[in-house]
Short mmCIF file of C-alpha atoms and ligand atoms in Angstrom, two decimals:
data_model
loop_
_atom_site.label_atom_id
_atom_site.label_comp_id
_atom_site.label_asym_id
_atom_site.label_seq_id
_atom_site.Cartn_x
_atom_site.Cartn_y
_atom_site.Cartn_z
CA UNK A 1 33.05 -48.34 61.00
CA UNK A 2 32.66 -45.74 58.15
CA UNK A 3 33.04 -47.16 55.54
CA UNK A 4 35.53 -46.15 52.12
CA UNK A 5 35.63 -47.31 49.29
CA UNK A 6 37.32 -46.64 45.70
CA UNK A 7 37.16 -47.03 42.34
CA UNK A 8 40.49 -47.26 40.68
CA UNK A 9 40.50 -46.92 36.50
CA UNK A 10 43.20 -46.90 34.56
CA UNK A 11 43.75 -43.17 32.34
CA UNK A 12 44.25 -45.82 29.41
CA UNK A 13 40.68 -45.38 27.88
CA UNK A 14 37.57 -44.11 28.14
CA UNK A 15 35.18 -45.70 31.10
CA UNK A 16 33.06 -48.12 29.30
CA UNK A 17 29.74 -49.51 31.14
CA UNK A 18 31.23 -52.59 32.77
CA UNK A 19 33.72 -50.08 34.67
CA UNK A 20 31.08 -47.46 35.10
CA UNK A 21 28.74 -50.32 36.62
CA UNK A 22 31.14 -51.00 39.07
CA UNK A 23 31.48 -47.11 39.92
CA UNK A 24 27.69 -47.26 40.00
CA UNK A 25 28.28 -49.85 42.87
CA UNK A 26 30.68 -48.38 45.17
CA UNK A 27 28.71 -45.01 44.76
CA UNK A 28 25.56 -46.52 45.80
CA UNK A 29 27.55 -48.27 48.66
CA UNK A 30 28.75 -45.29 50.08
CA UNK A 31 25.98 -43.17 50.09
CA UNK A 32 24.06 -45.87 51.30
CA UNK A 33 26.28 -46.54 54.47
CA UNK A 34 26.88 -42.88 54.67
CA UNK A 35 30.66 -43.90 53.89
CA UNK A 36 32.74 -42.02 51.53
CA UNK A 37 33.59 -43.04 47.79
CA UNK A 38 37.19 -42.30 46.53
CA UNK A 39 38.43 -41.67 42.75
CA UNK A 40 41.73 -43.18 42.28
CA UNK A 41 43.41 -42.64 39.17
CA UNK A 42 46.09 -45.83 38.40
CA UNK A 43 48.25 -44.29 36.15
CA UNK A 44 51.25 -45.85 37.13
CA UNK A 45 51.37 -47.14 33.24
CA UNK A 46 52.96 -43.91 32.25
CA UNK A 47 53.42 -45.15 27.99
CA UNK A 48 49.82 -45.94 28.04
CA UNK A 49 47.92 -43.43 30.45
CA UNK A 50 46.69 -39.99 28.92
CA UNK A 51 45.56 -36.96 30.92
CA UNK A 52 42.71 -36.77 28.20
CA UNK A 53 41.66 -39.89 29.14
CA UNK A 54 41.58 -39.01 32.93
CA UNK A 55 39.51 -35.90 32.11
CA UNK A 56 37.54 -37.98 30.43
CA UNK A 57 36.65 -40.72 33.76
CA UNK A 58 36.34 -37.37 35.50
CA UNK A 59 33.66 -36.04 33.05
CA UNK A 60 31.75 -39.39 32.73
CA UNK A 61 31.85 -40.01 36.61
CA UNK A 62 30.02 -36.39 36.65
CA UNK A 63 27.85 -36.70 34.70
CA UNK A 64 26.22 -40.30 36.04
CA UNK A 65 26.52 -37.78 39.54
CA UNK A 66 29.40 -39.99 41.16
CA UNK A 67 31.02 -37.48 42.77
CA UNK A 68 33.87 -38.19 44.77
CA UNK A 69 34.77 -36.91 48.60
CA UNK A 70 38.42 -38.51 48.33
CA UNK A 71 40.70 -38.70 45.03
CA UNK A 72 44.32 -39.69 44.31
CA UNK A 73 46.46 -40.34 41.42
CA UNK A 74 49.27 -42.92 41.82
CA UNK A 75 51.65 -41.19 39.89
CA UNK A 76 52.15 -39.42 42.81
CA UNK A 77 52.90 -41.82 44.92
CA UNK A 78 55.58 -43.63 43.80
CA UNK A 79 57.48 -43.22 46.84
CA UNK A 80 55.12 -44.72 48.93
CA UNK A 81 55.33 -47.58 46.88
CA UNK A 82 59.10 -47.82 47.30
CA UNK A 83 58.76 -47.55 50.52
CA UNK A 84 56.18 -50.29 51.10
CA UNK A 85 58.75 -52.42 49.03
CA UNK A 86 61.15 -51.92 51.86
CA UNK A 87 59.19 -52.79 54.52
CA UNK A 88 58.31 -56.25 52.29
CA UNK A 89 62.26 -57.13 51.84
CA UNK A 90 62.92 -56.74 55.93
CA UNK A 91 60.35 -58.67 56.50
CA UNK A 92 61.26 -61.75 54.60
CA UNK A 93 58.21 -61.43 51.76
CA UNK A 94 59.56 -59.86 48.73
CA UNK A 95 62.89 -61.18 46.99
CA UNK A 96 64.63 -60.52 43.83
CA UNK A 97 64.23 -62.39 40.81
CA UNK A 98 66.01 -61.68 37.31
CA UNK A 99 64.59 -64.51 35.08
CA UNK A 100 63.30 -62.87 31.36
CA UNK A 101 60.33 -63.00 30.18
CA UNK A 102 61.45 -65.35 27.95
CA UNK A 103 62.64 -67.84 30.61
CA UNK A 104 59.20 -67.15 32.78
CA UNK A 105 57.51 -68.43 29.52
CA UNK A 106 59.54 -71.48 28.69
CA UNK A 107 58.88 -72.35 31.84
CA UNK A 108 54.90 -71.93 32.22
CA UNK A 109 55.40 -74.27 29.16
CA UNK A 110 57.11 -76.78 29.96
CA UNK A 111 54.80 -76.89 33.26
CA UNK A 112 51.43 -76.96 31.03
CA UNK A 113 53.12 -79.80 28.58
CA UNK A 114 53.42 -81.79 32.41
CA UNK A 115 50.01 -80.95 33.23
CA UNK A 116 50.97 -78.98 36.34
CA UNK A 117 49.44 -75.74 36.63
CA UNK A 118 51.83 -72.48 35.61
CA UNK A 119 52.73 -71.48 39.22
CA UNK A 120 56.11 -69.67 39.20
CA UNK A 121 58.74 -72.26 40.86
CA UNK A 122 60.22 -70.01 42.92
CA UNK A 123 63.78 -70.33 41.78
CA UNK A 124 64.46 -67.44 42.30
CA UNK A 125 64.39 -68.24 46.08
CA UNK A 126 66.85 -70.70 46.20
CA UNK A 127 69.74 -67.36 44.90
CA UNK A 128 72.32 -67.15 47.54
CA UNK A 129 73.10 -63.72 48.21
CA UNK A 130 76.37 -64.19 46.42
CA UNK A 131 74.52 -65.30 43.47
CA UNK A 132 72.50 -62.02 44.02
CA UNK A 133 74.97 -59.45 44.34
CA UNK A 134 77.25 -61.32 41.53
CA UNK A 135 74.38 -60.53 39.33
CA UNK A 136 73.72 -57.03 40.43
CA UNK A 137 77.00 -56.31 39.57
CA UNK A 138 76.72 -57.78 36.05
CA UNK A 139 74.19 -54.86 35.67
CA UNK A 140 71.27 -57.39 35.97
CA UNK A 141 68.28 -55.55 37.57
CA UNK A 142 65.98 -57.64 39.62
CA UNK A 143 61.91 -57.47 39.71
CA UNK A 144 60.75 -58.17 42.81
CA UNK A 145 58.30 -60.79 44.05
CA UNK A 146 55.83 -61.22 46.99
CA UNK A 147 56.63 -64.35 48.99
CA UNK A 148 52.69 -65.61 49.61
CA UNK A 149 52.56 -67.79 52.66
CA UNK A 150 51.77 -71.64 52.55
CA UNK A 151 48.76 -70.91 54.15
CA UNK A 152 45.38 -71.21 52.24
CA UNK A 153 43.76 -68.08 51.16
CA UNK A 154 39.97 -67.49 52.14
CA UNK A 155 37.64 -64.47 52.64
CA UNK A 156 33.94 -63.97 52.36
CA UNK A 157 32.80 -62.41 49.54
CA UNK A 158 29.56 -59.97 50.07
CA UNK A 159 28.50 -61.17 46.17
CA UNK A 160 30.38 -65.24 45.87
CA UNK A 161 30.25 -66.15 49.33
CA UNK A 162 32.87 -67.98 50.86
CA UNK A 163 35.77 -68.02 48.54
CA UNK A 164 39.19 -70.23 48.91
CA UNK A 165 42.26 -70.45 47.31
CA UNK A 166 44.61 -73.55 48.48
CA UNK A 167 48.34 -72.60 49.10
CA UNK A 168 50.30 -72.87 46.23
CA UNK A 169 48.05 -72.54 43.62
CA UNK A 170 49.03 -69.04 43.02
CA UNK A 171 52.40 -67.59 41.58
CA UNK A 172 54.03 -65.43 43.87
CA UNK A 173 52.90 -62.13 42.27
CA UNK A 174 55.64 -59.52 40.94
CA UNK A 175 55.51 -56.08 42.67
CA UNK A 176 57.83 -54.83 40.94
CA UNK A 177 59.36 -54.51 37.71
CA UNK A 178 62.98 -54.32 36.53
CA UNK A 179 62.75 -50.63 36.05
CA UNK A 180 61.17 -49.96 39.20
CA UNK A 181 57.43 -49.51 38.26
CA UNK A 182 55.17 -51.01 40.77
CA UNK A 183 52.88 -53.46 39.08
CA UNK A 184 49.03 -52.67 39.95
CA UNK A 185 48.63 -55.77 42.30
CA UNK A 186 51.04 -54.16 44.42
CA UNK A 187 50.15 -50.17 44.44
CA UNK A 188 46.55 -51.14 44.77
CA UNK A 189 47.07 -53.00 47.80
CA UNK A 190 49.52 -49.87 49.50
CA UNK A 191 46.85 -47.45 48.51
CA UNK A 192 44.06 -49.40 49.69
CA UNK A 193 45.73 -49.92 52.72
CA UNK A 194 47.14 -46.29 53.14
CA UNK A 195 43.42 -44.64 52.80
CA UNK A 196 41.96 -47.66 54.62
CA UNK A 197 39.55 -48.79 52.33
CA UNK A 198 36.75 -50.57 53.87
CA UNK A 199 35.42 -52.02 51.32
CA UNK A 200 36.72 -53.48 47.69
CA UNK A 201 34.09 -53.75 45.35
CA UNK A 202 35.04 -54.64 41.64
CA UNK A 203 34.47 -57.43 38.92
CA UNK A 204 34.84 -61.21 39.44
CA UNK A 205 38.04 -60.81 37.01
CA UNK A 206 39.75 -59.35 39.89
CA UNK A 207 39.26 -62.69 42.42
CA UNK A 208 42.41 -64.26 41.44
CA UNK A 209 44.04 -61.11 42.41
CA UNK A 210 41.96 -60.88 45.49
CA UNK A 211 43.76 -63.97 46.95
CA UNK A 212 46.63 -62.85 46.51
CA UNK A 213 46.41 -59.43 47.63
CA UNK A 214 45.00 -60.86 50.81
CA UNK A 215 48.27 -61.75 51.77
CA UNK A 216 49.49 -58.52 50.51
CA UNK A 217 47.61 -56.58 53.15
CA UNK A 218 48.57 -58.70 55.90
CA UNK A 219 52.08 -58.57 55.00
CA UNK A 220 52.14 -54.70 55.54
CA UNK A 221 49.95 -54.98 58.66
CA UNK A 222 46.64 -53.43 57.85
CA UNK A 223 43.28 -54.92 57.86
CA UNK A 224 41.60 -56.81 55.38
CA UNK A 225 39.06 -54.60 53.47
CA UNK A 226 36.01 -56.91 53.00
CA UNK A 227 35.32 -57.49 48.93
CA UNK A 228 32.49 -57.83 46.81
CA UNK A 229 33.25 -59.44 43.48
CA UNK A 230 30.23 -58.17 40.84
CA UNK A 231 29.73 -60.60 37.85
CA UNK A 232 30.73 -58.87 34.33
CA UNK A 233 28.70 -56.99 32.49
CA UNK A 234 27.07 -58.88 29.41
CA UNK A 235 25.32 -57.85 26.42
CA UNK A 236 21.94 -58.89 25.59
CA UNK A 237 23.53 -61.03 22.89
CA UNK A 238 25.01 -62.78 25.24
CA UNK A 239 28.77 -61.26 23.17
CA UNK A 240 30.84 -60.21 26.30
CA UNK A 241 31.38 -56.67 26.78
CA UNK A 242 34.67 -56.80 25.71
CA UNK A 243 34.04 -57.57 22.53
CA UNK A 244 32.41 -54.14 21.47
CA UNK A 245 34.42 -52.15 24.28
CA UNK A 246 34.46 -49.53 21.82
CA UNK A 247 30.81 -48.82 21.39
CA UNK A 248 29.77 -49.04 24.40
CA UNK A 249 31.13 -45.97 26.18
CA UNK A 250 29.56 -44.35 28.04
CA UNK A 251 30.84 -40.68 26.52
CA UNK A 252 29.32 -43.02 23.16
CA UNK A 253 25.91 -43.76 24.91
CA UNK A 254 25.70 -40.00 25.98
CA UNK A 255 27.07 -38.04 22.81
CA UNK A 256 26.10 -40.58 20.58
CA UNK A 257 23.05 -42.21 21.51
CA UNK A 258 21.55 -39.77 23.77
CA UNK A 259 21.53 -41.74 26.65
CA UNK A 260 19.97 -39.56 30.25
CA UNK A 261 22.52 -40.71 33.56
CA UNK A 262 19.89 -41.47 35.72
CA UNK A 263 18.53 -44.04 33.04
CA UNK A 264 21.69 -45.75 32.44
CA UNK A 265 22.14 -45.49 36.14
CA UNK A 266 19.19 -47.38 36.78
CA UNK A 267 19.76 -49.90 34.19
CA UNK A 268 22.86 -51.06 35.86
CA UNK A 269 21.79 -50.63 39.35
CA UNK A 270 19.03 -52.95 38.74
CA UNK A 271 19.93 -55.57 36.02
CA UNK A 272 21.45 -58.10 37.58
CA UNK A 273 20.19 -57.83 40.95
CA UNK A 274 16.76 -59.06 42.21
CA UNK A 275 14.90 -55.57 41.60
CA UNK A 276 12.88 -54.87 38.94
CA UNK A 277 14.53 -53.01 35.69
CA UNK A 278 12.49 -49.14 36.38
CA UNK A 279 13.24 -45.80 36.09
CA UNK A 280 14.64 -44.37 39.14
CA UNK A 281 13.28 -41.55 40.23
CA UNK A 282 17.00 -40.32 41.29
CA UNK A 283 20.04 -41.79 42.41
CA UNK A 284 19.07 -41.56 45.99
CA UNK A 285 16.59 -43.85 45.52
CA UNK A 286 18.55 -46.43 44.11
CA UNK A 287 21.07 -45.88 46.81
CA UNK A 288 18.51 -46.74 49.33
CA UNK A 289 17.63 -49.91 47.82
CA UNK A 290 21.36 -51.04 47.27
CA UNK A 291 21.95 -54.63 49.29
CA UNK A 292 24.66 -56.84 48.09
CA UNK A 293 22.16 -59.82 48.89
CA UNK A 294 19.94 -58.46 46.01
CA UNK A 295 23.00 -58.73 43.81
CA UNK A 296 23.02 -62.39 41.68
CA UNK A 297 25.72 -64.71 40.28
CA UNK A 298 24.44 -64.42 36.93
CA UNK A 299 25.84 -61.58 34.63
CA UNK A 300 24.26 -58.15 34.53
CA UNK A 301 22.61 -57.65 30.93
CA UNK A 302 23.09 -54.79 29.34
CA UNK A 303 20.13 -54.50 26.65
CA UNK A 304 20.19 -51.16 24.29
CA UNK A 305 16.20 -51.44 23.96
CA UNK A 306 15.43 -51.63 27.83
CA UNK A 307 17.93 -48.53 28.14
CA UNK A 308 15.96 -46.73 25.63
CA UNK A 309 12.67 -47.76 27.58
CA UNK A 310 14.55 -46.48 30.69
CA UNK A 311 15.36 -43.16 29.15
CA UNK A 312 11.76 -42.66 27.50
CA UNK A 313 10.58 -42.57 31.03
CA UNK A 314 13.26 -40.62 32.24
CA UNK A 315 13.09 -37.93 30.04
CA UNK A 316 8.70 -38.19 30.46
CA UNK A 317 8.88 -37.47 34.48
CA UNK A 318 11.58 -34.57 33.61
CA UNK A 319 10.82 -30.93 34.77
CA UNK A 320 11.17 -27.93 32.92
CA UNK A 321 13.87 -26.43 35.12
CA UNK A 322 15.95 -29.51 34.36
CA UNK A 323 15.11 -29.63 31.00
CA UNK A 324 15.50 -26.13 29.96
CA UNK A 325 19.33 -25.20 30.09
CA UNK A 326 19.47 -28.72 28.04
CA UNK A 327 17.26 -27.77 25.25
CA UNK A 328 19.12 -24.33 25.35
CA UNK A 329 22.38 -26.15 25.37
CA UNK A 330 20.87 -28.29 22.24
CA UNK A 331 20.49 -24.37 20.63
CA UNK A 332 16.73 -24.27 21.60
CA UNK A 333 15.84 -20.32 22.47
CA UNK A 334 13.59 -19.19 24.22
CA UNK A 335 11.99 -22.68 25.28
CA UNK A 336 9.31 -22.63 27.36
CA UNK A 337 7.34 -24.46 29.51
CA UNK A 338 4.35 -25.26 26.77
CA UNK A 339 7.18 -26.39 24.19
CA UNK A 340 8.25 -29.00 26.74
CA UNK A 341 5.14 -30.01 28.06
CA UNK A 342 3.78 -30.57 24.64
CA UNK A 343 7.23 -32.56 23.16
CA UNK A 344 8.35 -34.21 26.29
CA UNK A 345 5.43 -37.39 26.13
CA UNK A 346 7.01 -38.32 22.64
CA UNK A 347 10.53 -38.03 23.23
CA UNK A 348 12.47 -41.34 23.76
CA UNK A 349 16.07 -39.18 23.55
CA UNK A 350 16.03 -35.81 24.44
CA UNK A 351 17.58 -34.25 21.21
CA UNK A 352 14.26 -35.34 19.05
CA UNK A 353 12.98 -32.30 20.67
CA UNK A 354 15.04 -30.33 18.37
CA UNK A 355 13.04 -31.81 15.79
CA UNK A 356 9.83 -30.66 17.32
CA UNK A 357 11.33 -27.09 18.09
CA UNK A 358 11.95 -27.15 13.88
CA UNK A 359 8.48 -27.78 13.35
CA UNK A 360 6.83 -25.35 15.18
CA UNK A 361 9.69 -22.65 15.03
CA UNK A 362 11.23 -22.81 12.09
CA UNK A 363 10.22 -23.17 8.24
CA UNK A 364 9.18 -26.55 7.07
CA UNK A 365 8.06 -27.37 4.04
CA UNK A 366 4.31 -29.07 4.02
CA UNK A 367 3.24 -32.47 3.16
CA UNK A 368 0.22 -31.96 1.24
CA UNK A 369 -1.77 -34.82 -1.02
CA UNK A 370 -5.42 -33.27 -1.41
CA UNK A 371 -4.65 -29.62 -1.52
CA UNK A 372 -8.50 -28.64 -1.92
CA UNK A 373 -9.18 -30.36 1.57
CA UNK A 374 -6.21 -28.71 3.50
CA UNK A 375 -7.08 -24.96 2.34
CA UNK A 376 -10.45 -25.31 2.99
CA UNK A 377 -9.43 -26.35 7.02
CA UNK A 378 -7.07 -23.32 6.34
CA UNK A 379 -10.41 -21.51 5.73
CA UNK A 380 -11.61 -22.78 8.76
CA UNK A 381 -8.99 -22.11 11.64
CA UNK A 382 -10.51 -20.14 13.66
CA UNK A 383 -8.82 -16.72 14.91
CA UNK A 384 -6.10 -16.68 17.94
CA UNK A 385 -5.81 -16.87 20.92
CA UNK A 386 -5.06 -20.72 20.74
CA UNK A 387 -5.17 -22.97 23.46
CA UNK A 388 -5.62 -26.59 23.54
CA UNK A 389 -8.70 -26.98 23.14
CA UNK A 390 -8.73 -25.09 19.82
CA UNK A 391 -7.74 -28.11 17.58
CA UNK A 392 -10.80 -29.90 18.77
CA UNK A 393 -12.87 -27.11 17.96
CA UNK A 394 -11.41 -26.27 14.68
CA UNK A 395 -11.48 -30.28 13.45
CA UNK A 396 -15.02 -30.91 14.51
CA UNK A 397 -15.83 -27.72 12.26
CA UNK A 398 -13.53 -29.25 9.19
CA UNK A 399 -15.39 -32.58 9.85
CA UNK A 400 -18.81 -31.10 9.56
CA UNK A 401 -17.95 -29.12 6.68
CA UNK A 402 -16.32 -31.96 4.48
CA UNK A 403 -17.67 -35.32 5.86
CA UNK A 404 -14.58 -37.04 6.61
CA UNK A 405 -13.74 -38.23 9.56
CA UNK A 406 -11.26 -40.58 11.83
CA UNK A 407 -7.69 -40.97 9.83
CA UNK A 408 -8.67 -39.49 6.72
CA UNK A 409 -9.65 -36.01 8.51
CA UNK A 410 -7.08 -35.92 10.92
CA UNK A 411 -3.63 -37.26 9.16
CA UNK A 412 -3.51 -34.80 6.38
CA UNK A 413 -4.04 -31.69 8.93
CA UNK A 414 -1.02 -33.28 10.89
CA UNK A 415 0.91 -34.07 7.61
CA UNK A 416 0.89 -30.84 6.38
CA UNK A 417 0.95 -28.71 9.70
CA UNK A 418 4.02 -30.93 10.81
CA UNK A 419 5.02 -33.03 7.98
CA UNK A 420 5.66 -35.94 9.69
CA UNK A 421 3.02 -39.00 10.28
CA UNK A 422 3.50 -38.82 13.92
CA UNK A 423 4.07 -37.03 16.98
CA UNK A 424 3.18 -35.23 19.96
CA UNK A 425 -0.59 -34.46 20.17
CA UNK A 426 -2.09 -32.10 17.86
CA UNK A 427 -4.16 -30.65 20.38
CA UNK A 428 -0.85 -29.32 22.40
CA UNK A 429 1.02 -28.87 18.90
CA UNK A 430 -1.16 -26.27 16.97
CA UNK A 431 -0.76 -23.62 19.45
CA UNK A 432 2.76 -23.79 19.55
CA UNK A 433 2.76 -23.61 15.40
CA UNK A 434 -0.06 -20.85 15.66
CA UNK A 435 -2.03 -19.16 12.98
CA UNK A 436 -0.35 -17.82 10.58
CA UNK A 437 2.59 -20.22 10.06
CA UNK A 438 -0.63 -22.98 10.35
CA UNK A 439 -2.67 -20.91 7.66
CA UNK A 440 0.44 -20.65 5.72
CA UNK A 441 1.11 -24.67 5.51
CA UNK A 442 -2.26 -25.89 4.96
CA UNK A 443 -1.76 -23.66 2.12
CA UNK A 444 0.76 -25.14 1.24
CA UNK A 445 3.33 -22.80 1.63
CA UNK A 446 6.90 -23.39 3.20
CA UNK A 447 6.66 -21.79 6.50
N1 LIG U 1 42.85 -50.63 37.78
C1 LIG U 1 42.17 -51.72 38.32
C2 LIG U 1 41.39 -51.76 36.92
O1 LIG U 1 40.86 -50.90 36.08
C3 LIG U 1 41.32 -51.93 39.27
C4 LIG U 1 41.01 -52.71 39.93
C5 LIG U 1 40.51 -52.37 41.10
O2 LIG U 1 39.38 -51.94 41.76
O3 LIG U 1 41.33 -52.97 42.48
O4 LIG U 1 40.86 -53.10 36.81
#
């Protein structure tokens, strides 16, 4: 069997860490099995769907490396949902209902008041053909419900094991609204059936949907796919993600927090699994290690500190060829491998390289406490060319001339040369700063 999986975001907002994790797990499974990955935009809700969100979803997925082999949008497929509804009507599995939202709410309240589950009472199934015609003639438009069978629904879930919903525990779901708009429960199955999706991998908030959807697949005469329902991501604080969705968007993590795609993918692929949370070398490595058996039932934690740790690791391993265009995009012109080699071990976020570029290439105001000392050190600077041995040779001389050592010796020099207390090793920075700038800074001049 060749695998086809899909993610089906609604373009009504930005992707957040929860839904990109679902996308990632689908993609990894597809790569692991040599299958295909599909992006489907669930954009039937025309009021809330926006092209700008659709564009952002595509951008975020591509950024993470989650390229898709197939693409569809539900708004192109309304005629298919209408056909599928006709099919279900003919099979006696779709029936018209005329209750208003208020009437339904009232029914639910009264059931709950009597200690009963708020399951739809199928009153509309009892309408005679004449009653239906009369209602329609009076201008009432029906919504359409799917008649569930009277059997229990069960499936074997790749993450949750055996799932079972007893007969009668679920409401007949609405397939199509009064205004003709198909609802997700229905359109999703029509699509999954038409495209022959083999595995539906999604959040466990969809478990009850799955129960009714299994019956819709069967009624449409389509093979029921495999399912894997993933525990939902929570924040390290234990807070539910939904509380802070705004700040947990993929775009925000990338553009404001400076997160590397591979760091985010490593965290999301591995938290909540039996694998240790380490930065992967590449997406292929994550795919090779993907296995449903490793996914636990406990919610994966999204820990920003962990993410930054992985981010640093990814940057520390990044080759110059990969870094160069990104550094150029940050405005660093003519950046070379020496610069990258010098600053890379110190980065937690790529854009911190800008600060070091500023220090090695642009004018800064040195920080000087003892100007006699730094001026004396300036006089001892050897002539260029400089390399990684220059710092040690020079500071040995300064040490001999001033009798300073350790922090007393090094910190004033670092502060004068970089105006910062910490940073990359001075032996790599000094040659980048160069003789004339170094001398000027040691003498207290902005240079
Ligand atoms: N549009 C649905 C959602 O974003 C898709 C769920 C599914 O994967 O079936 O929740």
